[in-house]
Amino acid sequence: MTYKVIIVEDDPMVASINNQYVQKNKRLEVVGIFPNGQQALEFLKSNPVDLIILDMYMPMMDGQEFLINLRSRGIQTDVIMVTAANDVRHITTLLSYGIFDYLVKPFEFNRFNEALEKGFITSADGKQQAVVSGTSGFIRLPEGSVVYPVAVEI
């Protein structure tokens, strides 16, 4: 099963690096790269995706405004925020919009891959079991999966 990803980044060099990083993960496929939030929202009207890699500072519509628009449309797709902004207030605000992870530029591939892998549950033999949606509150299971009820004490 392949999961669809879009990259929303106005810097072509950063977008290219993010694309290369995503392509290293065989479970993910980049289906679009957009230089601003408006173009990405237009694409998302008719093209659902599983993950959005989102820059904060872009022309026309910044990442926070994009998130507000995304959530107001009822789109609960997971989002990894990639930005140079690293103050606690800013991060807290973005987390309140349901971002899945927050990467501060510059970052190494290992940190980027760690963010991507957060959504995957794997078995001891390394096979993918599920992708956990950080914002929508459900688990998307690969076809043919068997679900066993489990009691969880909170």
Short mmCIF file of C-alpha atoms in Angstrom, two decimals, residues 78-146:
data_model
loop_
_atom_site.label_atom_id
_atom_site.label_comp_id
_atom_site.label_asym_id
_atom_site.label_seq_id
_atom_site.Cartn_x
_atom_site.Cartn_y
_atom_site.Cartn_z
CA ASP A 78 -1.80 14.56 8.78
CA VAL A 79 0.60 17.49 8.50
CA ILE A 80 4.32 17.73 9.20
CA MET A 81 5.34 21.38 9.58
CA VAL A 82 8.79 22.33 8.27
CA THR A 83 9.95 25.82 9.24
CA ALA A 84 12.67 28.03 10.70
CA ALA A 85 10.30 29.30 13.41
CA ASN A 86 11.14 27.65 16.72
CA ASP A 87 9.57 29.72 19.52
CA VAL A 88 7.35 27.80 21.94
CA ARG A 89 4.27 30.02 21.43
CA HIS A 90 4.43 29.52 17.68
CA ILE A 91 4.86 25.74 17.97
CA THR A 92 2.02 25.49 20.51
CA THR A 93 -0.32 27.37 18.18
CA LEU A 94 0.51 25.08 15.26
CA LEU A 95 0.09 21.97 17.41
CA SER A 96 -3.41 23.19 18.28
CA TYR A 97 -4.25 22.89 14.55
CA GLY A 98 -3.35 19.21 14.68
CA ILE A 99 0.06 19.03 13.05
CA PHE A 100 1.61 15.58 13.26
CA ASP A 101 5.21 16.74 13.80
CA TYR A 102 7.29 19.92 13.67
CA LEU A 103 10.72 20.12 11.99
CA VAL A 104 12.96 23.14 12.49
CA LYS A 105 15.20 24.00 9.51
CA PRO A 106 17.90 22.99 8.93
CA PHE A 107 17.40 19.31 9.69
CA GLU A 108 19.07 16.05 8.68
CA PHE A 109 17.46 13.16 6.80
CA ASN A 110 17.30 11.05 9.98
CA ARG A 111 15.08 13.62 11.73
CA PHE A 112 12.86 13.97 8.63
CA ASN A 113 12.54 10.19 8.35
CA GLU A 114 11.73 9.94 12.08
CA ALA A 115 8.80 12.30 11.48
CA LEU A 116 7.61 10.19 8.52
CA GLU A 117 7.94 6.95 10.47
CA LYS A 118 5.92 8.23 13.43
CA GLY A 119 2.78 7.25 11.57
CA PHE A 120 3.80 3.69 10.86
CA ILE A 121 3.35 0.77 13.22
CA THR A 122 5.57 -2.14 12.27
CA SER A 123 5.74 -5.72 13.47
CA ALA A 124 8.91 -7.43 14.69
CA ASP A 125 9.59 -8.72 11.17
CA GLY A 126 9.54 -5.15 9.82
CA LYS A 127 6.25 -5.42 7.92
CA GLN A 128 3.93 -2.43 8.00
CA GLN A 129 0.87 -3.00 10.16
CA ALA A 130 -0.95 0.33 10.00
CA VAL A 131 -0.70 4.05 9.53
CA VAL A 132 -1.97 6.01 12.50
CA SER A 133 -3.61 9.30 11.64
CA GLY A 134 -2.47 11.90 14.15
CA THR A 135 -5.40 14.25 13.65
CA SER A 136 -8.34 12.22 12.44
CA GLY A 137 -8.37 9.73 15.29
CA PHE A 138 -8.58 6.56 13.21
CA ILE A 139 -6.23 3.90 11.94
CA ARG A 140 -6.00 3.06 8.24
CA LEU A 141 -5.17 -0.65 7.96
CA PRO A 142 -3.69 -2.34 4.90
CA GLU A 143 -6.14 -4.49 2.95
CA GLY A 144 -6.63 -7.96 4.39
CA SER A 145 -5.69 -6.92 7.95
CA VAL A 146 -7.33 -8.70 10.85
#
